[in-house]
Amino acid sequence: MKNIAILGSTGSIGRSTLDVVDLLSNRFNVIGLAAGRNSELLARQIKQFKPEIVSLEKESDADFLKAQDFSDSVRILCGQEGTEEIARNKDIDIIVAAITGISGLRSTITAVKYGKKVALANKESMVVAGPLIQKLAEESGSQIIPVDSEHSGVFQCLAKEDKKNVKRVILTASGGPFFQSTKEEMKNSTIEDALNHPRWEMGEKVTIDSATMMNKGLELIEARWLFDLQPEQLDVLIHPQSIVHALVEMRDGSVIAQLSQTDMKIPIQYALTYPEREEAPLPPLDLSKIRALEFYEVDKEKFPMILLAREALNEGDSAPVALNAANEVAVKAFLEKKIVFSDIFFVINTIMRDHKKNHVDNLDDILSVDRETKLQTRNFLEQRL
Ligand code: MG
């Protein structure tokens, strides 16, 4: 029996994780849950999974929970402190890091420092702090298993391989809602268009990131640190069916691929049970029904964000931190209808042209680049609006 905690339990990944755990209740026991503002859903999760310790972002939401009548005793905490207390709790074996954005960084680092097995769904952690997390994991013996479908795919392809034989790693991208659109059509796309993802059901931020393809850019940077690869070993292919999640090209010419249904429960379950596997309550993958698996190069004119991400990947140091920060602010502005779709790239590109790269090797440095870049991006947006 393994004790697990889910940081970000009310989000898309968090809810799918609880679905997985519910069916594997003979193997996993939920000890901790941390959520943002959705106190009502967290209350229902507490009733169902009976964790010992929970945390919410705001004190007022924690007070709402304290006023509820839970049959078993549960400690209710709040804020960053609360999340981190869960991340380092000595009774917990596995931390599912599923808080979106850079706000998930501190608790991911805490879990790694405390030697937990980390099922990593928060991609920003590796994007902004890859080298630091790598170093901390080496020191503490923490094992990081990716949850993101593409990285889970790479992880599975590499599981039995010697890394020196790996030539190239290719992440696939569905192409998002605009794969068939022209650049002109994309320019003034609405939030509804951008949120209408053809393959995956995800949170709003990552869905917009998929529409711009920044998501794939961030995933390239994440892969560099998760698998200790060089930037030139990483590539992207558009694969509209989203069945092949990753391809690993070996130096003898073999290409190993990981295929599965488009359902996040598969990589989530793998991360939890690794190195073992369990039955999943899904119909088997029937390739005779899917018939065609297509692959296309990324149209960089249409998706220039991928070039920006690659630049940051090559530059390293503070560049990915700035990229991620500018993107968070720009996507928020788009979701608040303050800018149009094509502005997202324009804003981030302007900020990145201005960015003076500097060395970041601890959490404070990273957070300060993040803060400064966000401020700069907000100022730029204000001047323009
Ligand atoms: Mg992904």
PDB file of N, CA and C in Angstrom, residues 104-192:
ATOM      1  N   GLY A 104       3.246  25.971  -9.021  1.00  0.00           N
ATOM      2  CA  GLY A 104       3.471  24.603  -8.589  1.00  0.00           C
ATOM      3  C   GLY A 104       4.939  24.292  -8.310  1.00  0.00           C
ATOM      4  N   LEU A 105       5.803  25.254  -8.594  1.00  0.00           N
ATOM      5  CA  LEU A 105       7.247  24.988  -8.516  1.00  0.00           C
ATOM      6  C   LEU A 105       7.750  24.677  -7.104  1.00  0.00           C
ATOM      7  N   ARG A 106       7.373  25.548  -6.152  1.00  0.00           N
ATOM      8  CA  ARG A 106       7.920  25.415  -4.808  1.00  0.00           C
ATOM      9  C   ARG A 106       7.580  24.042  -4.196  1.00  0.00           C
ATOM     10  N   SER A 107       6.335  23.622  -4.353  1.00  0.00           N
ATOM     11  CA  SER A 107       5.944  22.344  -3.751  1.00  0.00           C
ATOM     12  C   SER A 107       6.585  21.164  -4.493  1.00  0.00           C
ATOM     13  N   THR A 108       6.812  21.307  -5.798  1.00  0.00           N
ATOM     14  CA  THR A 108       7.510  20.242  -6.531  1.00  0.00           C
ATOM     15  C   THR A 108       8.923  20.107  -5.968  1.00  0.00           C
ATOM     16  N   ILE A 109       9.585  21.251  -5.793  1.00  0.00           N
ATOM     17  CA  ILE A 109      10.952  21.233  -5.277  1.00  0.00           C
ATOM     18  C   ILE A 109      11.001  20.636  -3.869  1.00  0.00           C
ATOM     19  N   THR A 110      10.029  20.996  -3.050  1.00  0.00           N
ATOM     20  CA  THR A 110       9.980  20.434  -1.694  1.00  0.00           C
ATOM     21  C   THR A 110       9.853  18.910  -1.754  1.00  0.00           C
ATOM     22  N   ALA A 111       8.950  18.427  -2.587  1.00  0.00           N
ATOM     23  CA  ALA A 111       8.746  16.976  -2.691  1.00  0.00           C
ATOM     24  C   ALA A 111      10.030  16.276  -3.152  1.00  0.00           C
ATOM     25  N   VAL A 112      10.728  16.896  -4.103  1.00  0.00           N
ATOM     26  CA  VAL A 112      11.973  16.311  -4.618  1.00  0.00           C
ATOM     27  C   VAL A 112      13.039  16.312  -3.523  1.00  0.00           C
ATOM     28  N   LYS A 113      13.150  17.442  -2.815  1.00  0.00           N
ATOM     29  CA  LYS A 113      14.129  17.557  -1.725  1.00  0.00           C
ATOM     30  C   LYS A 113      13.915  16.497  -0.659  1.00  0.00           C
ATOM     31  N   TYR A 114      12.653  16.194  -0.398  1.00  0.00           N
ATOM     32  CA  TYR A 114      12.349  15.219   0.644  1.00  0.00           C
ATOM     33  C   TYR A 114      12.358  13.786   0.118  1.00  0.00           C
ATOM     34  N   GLY A 115      12.877  13.616  -1.086  1.00  0.00           N
ATOM     35  CA  GLY A 115      13.099  12.262  -1.607  1.00  0.00           C
ATOM     36  C   GLY A 115      11.849  11.506  -1.998  1.00  0.00           C
ATOM     37  N   LYS A 116      10.748  12.214  -2.214  1.00  0.00           N
ATOM     38  CA  LYS A 116       9.507  11.527  -2.587  1.00  0.00           C
ATOM     39  C   LYS A 116       9.597  11.006  -4.021  1.00  0.00           C
ATOM     40  N   LYS A 117       8.774  10.025  -4.312  1.00  0.00           N
ATOM     41  CA  LYS A 117       8.539   9.688  -5.710  1.00  0.00           C
ATOM     42  C   LYS A 117       7.567  10.752  -6.215  1.00  0.00           C
ATOM     43  N   VAL A 118       7.945  11.447  -7.281  1.00  0.00           N
ATOM     44  CA  VAL A 118       7.109  12.539  -7.774  1.00  0.00           C
ATOM     45  C   VAL A 118       6.521  12.184  -9.140  1.00  0.00           C
ATOM     46  N   ALA A 119       5.199  12.109  -9.198  1.00  0.00           N
ATOM     47  CA  ALA A 119       4.517  11.961 -10.483  1.00  0.00           C
ATOM     48  C   ALA A 119       4.308  13.379 -10.989  1.00  0.00           C
ATOM     49  N   LEU A 120       5.111  13.755 -11.957  1.00  0.00           N
ATOM     50  CA  LEU A 120       5.185  15.172 -12.331  1.00  0.00           C
ATOM     51  C   LEU A 120       4.247  15.531 -13.482  1.00  0.00           C
ATOM     52  N   ALA A 121       3.219  16.316 -13.151  1.00  0.00           N
ATOM     53  CA  ALA A 121       2.298  16.799 -14.187  1.00  0.00           C
ATOM     54  C   ALA A 121       2.483  18.288 -14.422  1.00  0.00           C
ATOM     55  N   ASN A 122       3.132  18.953 -13.474  1.00  0.00           N
ATOM     56  CA  ASN A 122       3.369  20.391 -13.623  1.00  0.00           C
ATOM     57  C   ASN A 122       4.587  20.594 -14.518  1.00  0.00           C
ATOM     58  N   LYS A 123       4.345  21.027 -15.786  1.00  0.00           N
ATOM     59  CA  LYS A 123       5.492  21.078 -16.707  1.00  0.00           C
ATOM     60  C   LYS A 123       6.389  22.266 -16.434  1.00  0.00           C
ATOM     61  N   GLU A 124       5.816  23.341 -15.867  1.00  0.00           N
ATOM     62  CA  GLU A 124       6.612  24.530 -15.618  1.00  0.00           C
ATOM     63  C   GLU A 124       7.815  24.255 -14.705  1.00  0.00           C
ATOM     64  N   SER A 125       7.666  23.317 -13.778  1.00  0.00           N
ATOM     65  CA  SER A 125       8.774  23.024 -12.857  1.00  0.00           C
ATOM     66  C   SER A 125      10.053  22.701 -13.616  1.00  0.00           C
ATOM     67  N   MET A 126       9.949  21.769 -14.544  1.00  0.00           N
ATOM     68  CA  MET A 126      11.136  21.353 -15.298  1.00  0.00           C
ATOM     69  C   MET A 126      11.574  22.424 -16.299  1.00  0.00           C
ATOM     70  N   VAL A 127      10.601  23.188 -16.800  1.00  0.00           N
ATOM     71  CA  VAL A 127      10.929  24.235 -17.771  1.00  0.00           C
ATOM     72  C   VAL A 127      11.787  25.320 -17.117  1.00  0.00           C
ATOM     73  N   VAL A 128      11.380  25.761 -15.937  1.00  0.00           N
ATOM     74  CA  VAL A 128      12.095  26.886 -15.326  1.00  0.00           C
ATOM     75  C   VAL A 128      13.222  26.440 -14.403  1.00  0.00           C
ATOM     76  N   ALA A 129      13.139  25.224 -13.890  1.00  0.00           N
ATOM     77  CA  ALA A 129      14.123  24.819 -12.876  1.00  0.00           C
ATOM     78  C   ALA A 129      14.709  23.439 -13.142  1.00  0.00           C
ATOM     79  N   GLY A 130      14.779  23.056 -14.421  1.00  0.00           N
ATOM     80  CA  GLY A 130      15.268  21.722 -14.768  1.00  0.00           C
ATOM     81  C   GLY A 130      16.588  21.333 -14.115  1.00  0.00           C
ATOM     82  N   PRO A 131      17.657  22.145 -14.302  1.00  0.00           N
ATOM     83  CA  PRO A 131      18.949  21.756 -13.734  1.00  0.00           C
ATOM     84  C   PRO A 131      18.915  21.648 -12.211  1.00  0.00           C
ATOM     85  N   LEU A 132      18.197  22.572 -11.571  1.00  0.00           N
ATOM     86  CA  LEU A 132      18.097  22.565 -10.105  1.00  0.00           C
ATOM     87  C   LEU A 132      17.377  21.306  -9.615  1.00  0.00           C
ATOM     88  N   ILE A 133      16.274  20.975 -10.262  1.00  0.00           N
ATOM     89  CA  ILE A 133      15.504  19.799  -9.840  1.00  0.00           C
ATOM     90  C   ILE A 133      16.308  18.519 -10.079  1.00  0.00           C
ATOM     91  N   GLN A 134      17.001  18.478 -11.211  1.00  0.00           N
ATOM     92  CA  GLN A 134      17.853  17.333 -11.516  1.00  0.00           C
ATOM     93  C   GLN A 134      18.883  17.109 -10.389  1.00  0.00           C
ATOM     94  N   LYS A 135      19.508  18.205  -9.968  1.00  0.00           N
ATOM     95  CA  LYS A 135      20.537  18.138  -8.932  1.00  0.00           C
ATOM     96  C   LYS A 135      19.933  17.700  -7.589  1.00  0.00           C
ATOM     97  N   LEU A 136      18.796  18.302  -7.242  1.00  0.00           N
ATOM     98  CA  LEU A 136      18.151  17.963  -5.976  1.00  0.00           C
ATOM     99  C   LEU A 136      17.712  16.504  -5.951  1.00  0.00           C
ATOM    100  N   ALA A 137      17.221  16.012  -7.090  1.00  0.00           N
ATOM    101  CA  ALA A 137      16.759  14.626  -7.160  1.00  0.00           C
ATOM    102  C   ALA A 137      17.925  13.666  -6.988  1.00  0.00           C
ATOM    103  N   GLU A 138      19.078  14.041  -7.548  1.00  0.00           N
ATOM    104  CA  GLU A 138      20.267  13.211  -7.400  1.00  0.00           C
ATOM    105  C   GLU A 138      20.684  13.122  -5.928  1.00  0.00           C
ATOM    106  N   GLU A 139      20.614  14.263  -5.247  1.00  0.00           N
ATOM    107  CA  GLU A 139      21.004  14.309  -3.837  1.00  0.00           C
ATOM    108  C   GLU A 139      20.054  13.519  -2.944  1.00  0.00           C
ATOM    109  N   SER A 140      18.767  13.636  -3.211  1.00  0.00           N
ATOM    110  CA  SER A 140      17.782  13.041  -2.288  1.00  0.00           C
ATOM    111  C   SER A 140      17.363  11.629  -2.704  1.00  0.00           C
ATOM    112  N   GLY A 141      17.656  11.255  -3.945  1.00  0.00           N
ATOM    113  CA  GLY A 141      17.211   9.955  -4.444  1.00  0.00           C
ATOM    114  C   GLY A 141      15.758   9.976  -4.899  1.00  0.00           C
ATOM    115  N   SER A 142      15.195  11.161  -5.007  1.00  0.00           N
ATOM    116  CA  SER A 142      13.808  11.280  -5.468  1.00  0.00           C
ATOM    117  C   SER A 142      13.693  10.800  -6.914  1.00  0.00           C
ATOM    118  N   GLN A 143      12.627  10.058  -7.173  1.00  0.00           N
ATOM    119  CA  GLN A 143      12.410   9.557  -8.527  1.00  0.00           C
ATOM    120  C   GLN A 143      11.300  10.387  -9.162  1.00  0.00           C
ATOM    121  N   ILE A 144      11.587  10.928 -10.351  1.00  0.00           N
ATOM    122  CA  ILE A 144      10.581  11.756 -11.014  1.00  0.00           C
ATOM    123  C   ILE A 144      10.018  11.002 -12.208  1.00  0.00           C
ATOM    124  N   ILE A 145       8.720  10.746 -12.167  1.00  0.00           N
ATOM    125  CA  ILE A 145       8.070  10.028 -13.273  1.00  0.00           C
ATOM    126  C   ILE A 145       7.120  11.011 -13.964  1.00  0.00           C
ATOM    127  N   PRO A 146       7.346  11.257 -15.253  1.00  0.00           N
ATOM    128  CA  PRO A 146       6.487  12.239 -15.917  1.00  0.00           C
ATOM    129  C   PRO A 146       5.059  11.736 -16.117  1.00  0.00           C
ATOM    130  N   VAL A 147       4.124  12.665 -16.003  1.00  0.00           N
ATOM    131  CA  VAL A 147       2.710  12.333 -16.216  1.00  0.00           C
ATOM    132  C   VAL A 147       2.230  12.809 -17.591  1.00  0.00           C
ATOM    133  N   ASP A 148       2.829  13.881 -18.066  1.00  0.00           N
ATOM    134  CA  ASP A 148       2.454  14.402 -19.373  1.00  0.00           C
ATOM    135  C   ASP A 148       2.532  13.250 -20.391  1.00  0.00           C
ATOM    136  N   SER A 149       1.555  13.150 -21.281  1.00  0.00           N
ATOM    137  CA  SER A 149       1.465  11.954 -22.124  1.00  0.00           C
ATOM    138  C   SER A 149       2.713  11.745 -22.983  1.00  0.00           C
ATOM    139  N   GLU A 150       3.252  12.836 -23.547  1.00  0.00           N
ATOM    140  CA  GLU A 150       4.422  12.704 -24.425  1.00  0.00           C
ATOM    141  C   GLU A 150       5.649  12.243 -23.630  1.00  0.00           C
ATOM    142  N   HIS A 151       5.814  12.818 -22.450  1.00  0.00           N
ATOM    143  CA  HIS A 151       6.985  12.463 -21.645  1.00  0.00           C
ATOM    144  C   HIS A 151       6.850  11.082 -21.033  1.00  0.00           C
ATOM    145  N   SER A 152       5.622  10.714 -20.711  1.00  0.00           N
ATOM    146  CA  SER A 152       5.387   9.346 -20.258  1.00  0.00           C
ATOM    147  C   SER A 152       5.765   8.395 -21.392  1.00  0.00           C
ATOM    148  N   GLY A 153       5.419   8.781 -22.619  1.00  0.00           N
ATOM    149  CA  GLY A 153       5.773   7.977 -23.785  1.00  0.00           C
ATOM    150  C   GLY A 153       7.278   7.821 -23.925  1.00  0.00           C
ATOM    151  N   VAL A 154       8.004   8.926 -23.825  1.00  0.00           N
ATOM    152  CA  VAL A 154       9.473   8.873 -23.927  1.00  0.00           C
ATOM    153  C   VAL A 154      10.030   7.995 -22.801  1.00  0.00           C
ATOM    154  N   PHE A 155       9.517   8.225 -21.602  1.00  0.00           N
ATOM    155  CA  PHE A 155       9.979   7.469 -20.432  1.00  0.00           C
ATOM    156  C   PHE A 155       9.805   5.968 -20.656  1.00  0.00           C
ATOM    157  N   GLN A 156       8.653   5.597 -21.207  1.00  0.00           N
ATOM    158  CA  GLN A 156       8.393   4.171 -21.450  1.00  0.00           C
ATOM    159  C   GLN A 156       9.293   3.619 -22.558  1.00  0.00           C
ATOM    160  N   CYS A 157       9.520   4.427 -23.608  1.00  0.00           N
ATOM    161  CA  CYS A 157      10.413   3.974 -24.692  1.00  0.00           C
ATOM    162  C   CYS A 157      11.843   3.793 -24.180  1.00  0.00           C
ATOM    163  N   LEU A 158      12.242   4.642 -23.240  1.00  0.00           N
ATOM    164  CA  LEU A 158      13.634   4.607 -22.762  1.00  0.00           C
ATOM    165  C   LEU A 158      13.859   3.642 -21.608  1.00  0.00           C
ATOM    166  N   ALA A 159      12.750   3.121 -21.060  1.00  0.00           N
ATOM    167  CA  ALA A 159      12.852   2.348 -19.815  1.00  0.00           C
ATOM    168  C   ALA A 159      13.914   1.250 -19.868  1.00  0.00           C
ATOM    169  N   LYS A 160      14.030   0.581 -21.018  1.00  0.00           N
ATOM    170  CA  LYS A 160      14.969  -0.546 -21.085  1.00  0.00           C
ATOM    171  C   LYS A 160      16.183  -0.218 -21.955  1.00  0.00           C
ATOM    172  N   GLU A 161      16.395   1.039 -22.230  1.00  0.00           N
ATOM    173  CA  GLU A 161      17.460   1.404 -23.178  1.00  0.00           C
ATOM    174  C   GLU A 161      18.629   2.095 -22.476  1.00  0.00           C
ATOM    175  N   ASP A 162      19.788   1.953 -23.108  1.00  0.00           N
ATOM    176  CA  ASP A 162      20.963   2.671 -22.654  1.00  0.00           C
ATOM    177  C   ASP A 162      20.924   4.034 -23.347  1.00  0.00           C
ATOM    178  N   LYS A 163      21.034   5.075 -22.556  1.00  0.00           N
ATOM    179  CA  LYS A 163      20.842   6.405 -23.125  1.00  0.00           C
ATOM    180  C   LYS A 163      21.871   6.776 -24.192  1.00  0.00           C
ATOM    181  N   LYS A 164      23.025   6.138 -24.128  1.00  0.00           N
ATOM    182  CA  LYS A 164      24.055   6.490 -25.112  1.00  0.00           C
ATOM    183  C   LYS A 164      23.655   6.072 -26.541  1.00  0.00           C
ATOM    184  N   ASN A 165      22.651   5.202 -26.631  1.00  0.00           N
ATOM    185  CA  ASN A 165      22.187   4.761 -27.951  1.00  0.00           C
ATOM    186  C   ASN A 165      21.078   5.628 -28.533  1.00  0.00           C
ATOM    187  N   VAL A 166      20.639   6.614 -27.766  1.00  0.00           N
ATOM    188  CA  VAL A 166      19.532   7.458 -28.229  1.00  0.00           C
ATOM    189  C   VAL A 166      20.045   8.564 -29.133  1.00  0.00           C
ATOM    190  N   LYS A 167      19.474   8.629 -30.323  1.00  0.00           N
ATOM    191  CA  LYS A 167      19.887   9.651 -31.258  1.00  0.00           C
ATOM    192  C   LYS A 167      18.958  10.862 -31.173  1.00  0.00           C
ATOM    193  N   ARG A 168      17.670  10.589 -31.212  1.00  0.00           N
ATOM    194  CA  ARG A 168      16.710  11.683 -31.289  1.00  0.00           C
ATOM    195  C   ARG A 168      15.426  11.294 -30.571  1.00  0.00           C
ATOM    196  N   VAL A 169      14.810  12.268 -29.938  1.00  0.00           N
ATOM    197  CA  VAL A 169      13.528  12.043 -29.279  1.00  0.00           C
ATOM    198  C   VAL A 169      12.508  12.980 -29.919  1.00  0.00           C
ATOM    199  N   ILE A 170      11.414  12.412 -30.368  1.00  0.00           N
ATOM    200  CA  ILE A 170      10.379  13.215 -31.036  1.00  0.00           C
ATOM    201  C   ILE A 170       9.102  13.196 -30.207  1.00  0.00           C
ATOM    202  N   LEU A 171       8.651  14.388 -29.847  1.00  0.00           N
ATOM    203  CA  LEU A 171       7.362  14.501 -29.164  1.00  0.00           C
ATOM    204  C   LEU A 171       6.306  14.767 -30.230  1.00  0.00           C
ATOM    205  N   THR A 172       5.156  14.177 -30.088  1.00  0.00           N
ATOM    206  CA  THR A 172       4.096  14.472 -31.053  1.00  0.00           C
ATOM    207  C   THR A 172       3.184  15.561 -30.508  1.00  0.00           C
ATOM    208  N   ALA A 173       2.555  16.271 -31.450  1.00  0.00           N
ATOM    209  CA  ALA A 173       1.607  17.325 -31.101  1.00  0.00           C
ATOM    210  C   ALA A 173       0.362  17.095 -31.931  1.00  0.00           C
ATOM    211  N   SER A 174      -0.791  17.288 -31.344  1.00  0.00           N
ATOM    212  CA  SER A 174      -2.032  17.053 -32.111  1.00  0.00           C
ATOM    213  C   SER A 174      -2.207  18.116 -33.189  1.00  0.00           C
ATOM    214  N   GLY A 175      -1.567  19.266 -32.988  1.00  0.00           N
ATOM    215  CA  GLY A 175      -1.799  20.385 -33.898  1.00  0.00           C
ATOM    216  C   GLY A 175      -2.837  21.339 -33.334  1.00  0.00           C
ATOM    217  N   GLY A 176      -3.574  20.887 -32.320  1.00  0.00           N
ATOM    218  CA  GLY A 176      -4.548  21.747 -31.648  1.00  0.00           C
ATOM    219  C   GLY A 176      -5.701  22.127 -32.545  1.00  0.00           C
ATOM    220  N   PRO A 177      -6.526  23.082 -32.106  1.00  0.00           N
ATOM    221  CA  PRO A 177      -7.732  23.438 -32.872  1.00  0.00           C
ATOM    222  C   PRO A 177      -7.429  24.134 -34.197  1.00  0.00           C
ATOM    223  N   PHE A 178      -6.192  24.626 -34.377  1.00  0.00           N
ATOM    224  CA  PHE A 178      -5.911  25.429 -35.575  1.00  0.00           C
ATOM    225  C   PHE A 178      -5.054  24.715 -36.609  1.00  0.00           C
ATOM    226  N   PHE A 179      -4.916  23.400 -36.451  1.00  0.00           N
ATOM    227  CA  PHE A 179      -4.097  22.647 -37.382  1.00  0.00           C
ATOM    228  C   PHE A 179      -4.556  22.879 -38.833  1.00  0.00           C
ATOM    229  N   GLN A 180      -5.866  22.973 -39.040  1.00  0.00           N
ATOM    230  CA  GLN A 180      -6.406  23.146 -40.398  1.00  0.00           C
ATOM    231  C   GLN A 180      -6.641  24.607 -40.769  1.00  0.00           C
ATOM    232  N   SER A 181      -6.465  25.519 -39.815  1.00  0.00           N
ATOM    233  CA  SER A 181      -6.787  26.922 -40.093  1.00  0.00           C
ATOM    234  C   SER A 181      -5.638  27.626 -40.797  1.00  0.00           C
ATOM    235  N   THR A 182      -5.972  28.709 -41.500  1.00  0.00           N
ATOM    236  CA  THR A 182      -4.920  29.525 -42.095  1.00  0.00           C
ATOM    237  C   THR A 182      -4.444  30.518 -41.047  1.00  0.00           C
ATOM    238  N   LYS A 183      -3.296  31.130 -41.325  1.00  0.00           N
ATOM    239  CA  LYS A 183      -2.731  32.107 -40.413  1.00  0.00           C
ATOM    240  C   LYS A 183      -3.719  33.263 -40.211  1.00  0.00           C
ATOM    241  N   GLU A 184      -4.386  33.650 -41.300  1.00  0.00           N
ATOM    242  CA  GLU A 184      -5.354  34.755 -41.262  1.00  0.00           C
ATOM    243  C   GLU A 184      -6.540  34.413 -40.358  1.00  0.00           C
ATOM    244  N   GLU A 185      -7.027  33.177 -40.492  1.00  0.00           N
ATOM    245  CA  GLU A 185      -8.162  32.742 -39.655  1.00  0.00           C
ATOM    246  C   GLU A 185      -7.781  32.710 -38.174  1.00  0.00           C
ATOM    247  N   MET A 186      -6.517  32.342 -37.940  1.00  0.00           N
ATOM    248  CA  MET A 186      -6.073  32.204 -36.546  1.00  0.00           C
ATOM    249  C   MET A 186      -5.962  33.546 -35.840  1.00  0.00           C
ATOM    250  N   LYS A 187      -5.633  34.557 -36.636  1.00  0.00           N
ATOM    251  CA  LYS A 187      -5.281  35.855 -36.079  1.00  0.00           C
ATOM    252  C   LYS A 187      -6.294  36.358 -35.047  1.00  0.00           C
ATOM    253  N   ASN A 188      -7.559  36.350 -35.433  1.00  0.00           N
ATOM    254  CA  ASN A 188      -8.581  36.909 -34.549  1.00  0.00           C
ATOM    255  C   ASN A 188      -9.459  35.836 -33.906  1.00  0.00           C
ATOM    256  N   SER A 189      -8.890  34.650 -33.753  1.00  0.00           N
ATOM    257  CA  SER A 189      -9.669  33.573 -33.146  1.00  0.00           C
ATOM    258  C   SER A 189     -10.143  33.975 -31.763  1.00  0.00           C
ATOM    259  N   THR A 190     -11.314  33.495 -31.432  1.00  0.00           N
ATOM    260  CA  THR A 190     -11.872  33.811 -30.118  1.00  0.00           C
ATOM    261  C   THR A 190     -11.404  32.776 -29.101  1.00  0.00           C
ATOM    262  N   ILE A 191     -11.711  33.067 -27.856  1.00  0.00           N
ATOM    263  CA  ILE A 191     -11.393  32.131 -26.781  1.00  0.00           C
ATOM    264  C   ILE A 191     -12.079  30.792 -27.041  1.00  0.00           C
ATOM    265  N   GLU A 192     -13.323  30.870 -27.505  1.00  0.00           N
ATOM    266  CA  GLU A 192     -14.095  29.639 -27.743  1.00  0.00           C
ATOM    267  C   GLU A 192     -13.401  28.775 -28.798  1.00  0.00           C
TER     268      GLU A 192
END
